[in-house]
Each structure stands twice: as structure tokens, then as C-alpha cells.
């Protein structure tokens, strides 16, 4: 079963939200419909801007933590 690490944005150069799910289409729909309480609903973060796939949930969670901490690898900077 694939797992997804994803980024949502509120608007261009706006707030970002990073999450993990096993059903990307459903999860993005929940964010867009405002069905998820918390950060994304509070800040209007609804637009999917990036995702990557992992076969292992632990790898997906580790990657999410890397992104949230700012330790992103493989960037062109």
C-alpha cells in the first residue's frame, strides 16, 4: 500500500502544511471541504502543491519530519 507525504498551500508564497496519508485524493478533498479541524482549516490551506510516494509508513513519517524540520535533502540550493 502506498503512503503519501504532501504539501498544501493557502496561496502563492503563503502558509504551507505538510502531512502523511494513505489516500491522497480523499485527504486533499477533506482539506478542501474544510472537514479537518486544526492547522489547515484555521489557515485556509487547501491547494495541493507537491507530493511523493513511499511504500513504507515509517519512511513516509520520517520524510514528513525531515520536511517539517527544514532538513530537506536533494534540493538544488
mmCIF file of C-alpha atoms in Angstrom:
data_model
loop_
_atom_site.group_PDB
_atom_site.id
_atom_site.type_symbol
_atom_site.label_atom_id
_atom_site.label_comp_id
_atom_site.label_asym_id
_atom_site.label_seq_id
_atom_site.Cartn_x
_atom_site.Cartn_y
_atom_site.Cartn_z
ATOM 1 C CA UNK A 1 0.000 0.000 0.000
ATOM 2 C CA UNK A 2 1.452 3.400 -0.928
ATOM 3 C CA UNK A 3 1.743 6.252 1.546
ATOM 4 C CA UNK A 4 1.998 9.893 0.541
ATOM 5 C CA UNK A 5 3.846 12.840 2.016
ATOM 6 C CA UNK A 6 2.196 16.003 0.727
ATOM 7 C CA UNK A 7 2.305 19.792 0.907
ATOM 8 C CA UNK A 8 -0.723 22.052 0.768
ATOM 9 C CA UNK A 9 -0.617 25.819 0.341
ATOM 10 C CA UNK A 10 -3.109 28.547 1.094
ATOM 11 C CA UNK A 11 -1.955 30.795 -1.736
ATOM 12 C CA UNK A 12 1.191 31.737 -3.648
ATOM 13 C CA UNK A 13 4.030 32.368 -1.166
ATOM 14 C CA UNK A 14 1.599 31.655 1.663
ATOM 15 C CA UNK A 15 1.289 29.193 4.506
ATOM 16 C CA UNK A 16 2.307 25.555 3.902
ATOM 17 C CA UNK A 17 1.012 22.392 5.534
ATOM 18 C CA UNK A 18 2.832 19.052 5.422
ATOM 19 C CA UNK A 19 1.042 15.756 6.043
ATOM 20 C CA UNK A 20 1.052 11.983 5.516
ATOM 21 C CA UNK A 21 -1.823 9.838 4.229
ATOM 22 C CA UNK A 22 -2.551 6.531 2.529
ATOM 23 C CA UNK A 23 -5.322 8.070 0.371
ATOM 24 C CA UNK A 24 -4.147 11.325 -1.191
ATOM 25 C CA UNK A 25 -7.315 12.078 -3.175
ATOM 26 C CA UNK A 26 -9.558 11.645 -0.121
ATOM 27 C CA UNK A 27 -7.273 13.640 2.149
ATOM 28 C CA UNK A 28 -6.950 16.603 -0.214
ATOM 29 C CA UNK A 29 -10.744 16.585 -0.649
ATOM 30 C CA UNK A 30 -11.170 16.664 3.154
ATOM 31 C CA UNK A 31 -8.875 19.685 3.355
ATOM 32 C CA UNK A 32 -10.689 21.494 0.516
ATOM 33 C CA UNK A 33 -14.095 20.858 2.084
ATOM 34 C CA UNK A 34 -12.918 22.044 5.497
ATOM 35 C CA UNK A 35 -13.631 18.682 7.124
ATOM 36 C CA UNK A 36 -10.340 18.609 9.016
ATOM 37 C CA UNK A 37 -10.116 20.699 12.169
ATOM 38 C CA UNK A 38 -6.783 22.193 13.057
ATOM 39 C CA UNK A 39 -3.984 23.980 11.257
ATOM 40 C CA UNK A 40 -5.110 23.563 7.635
ATOM 41 C CA UNK A 41 -8.666 24.676 8.359
ATOM 42 C CA UNK A 42 -7.554 27.609 10.517
ATOM 43 C CA UNK A 43 -5.171 28.942 7.852
ATOM 44 C CA UNK A 44 -7.179 28.014 4.728
ATOM 45 C CA UNK A 45 -4.515 25.678 3.372
ATOM 46 C CA UNK A 46 -6.305 23.787 0.581
ATOM 47 C CA UNK A 47 -4.196 23.630 -2.590
ATOM 48 C CA UNK A 48 -2.035 20.559 -3.224
ATOM 49 C CA UNK A 49 1.360 21.788 -4.427
ATOM 50 C CA UNK A 50 3.592 18.717 -4.038
ATOM 51 C CA UNK A 51 3.615 15.050 -3.012
ATOM 52 C CA UNK A 52 5.854 11.996 -3.020
ATOM 53 C CA UNK A 53 5.093 8.303 -2.628
ATOM 54 C CA UNK A 54 6.559 5.827 -0.129
ATOM 55 C CA UNK A 55 5.905 2.108 0.229
ATOM 56 C CA UNK A 56 6.528 2.116 3.983
ATOM 57 C CA UNK A 57 4.607 4.236 6.527
ATOM 58 C CA UNK A 58 7.706 4.684 8.679
ATOM 59 C CA UNK A 59 9.644 6.084 5.714
ATOM 60 C CA UNK A 60 6.773 8.476 4.964
ATOM 61 C CA UNK A 61 6.620 9.696 8.568
ATOM 62 C CA UNK A 62 10.398 10.147 8.670
ATOM 63 C CA UNK A 63 10.275 12.179 5.453
ATOM 64 C CA UNK A 64 7.436 14.334 6.812
ATOM 65 C CA UNK A 65 9.515 15.066 9.917
ATOM 66 C CA UNK A 66 12.523 15.982 7.737
ATOM 67 C CA UNK A 67 10.418 18.423 5.749
ATOM 68 C CA UNK A 68 8.848 19.966 8.836
ATOM 69 C CA UNK A 69 12.268 20.443 10.446
ATOM 70 C CA UNK A 70 13.677 22.076 7.314
ATOM 71 C CA UNK A 71 16.167 19.253 6.703
ATOM 72 C CA UNK A 72 15.132 18.760 3.086
ATOM 73 C CA UNK A 73 17.591 16.700 1.077
ATOM 74 C CA UNK A 74 18.026 16.691 -2.653
ATOM 75 C CA UNK A 75 17.251 20.369 -3.133
ATOM 76 C CA UNK A 76 19.124 22.434 -5.686
ATOM 77 C CA UNK A 77 20.231 25.068 -3.166
#
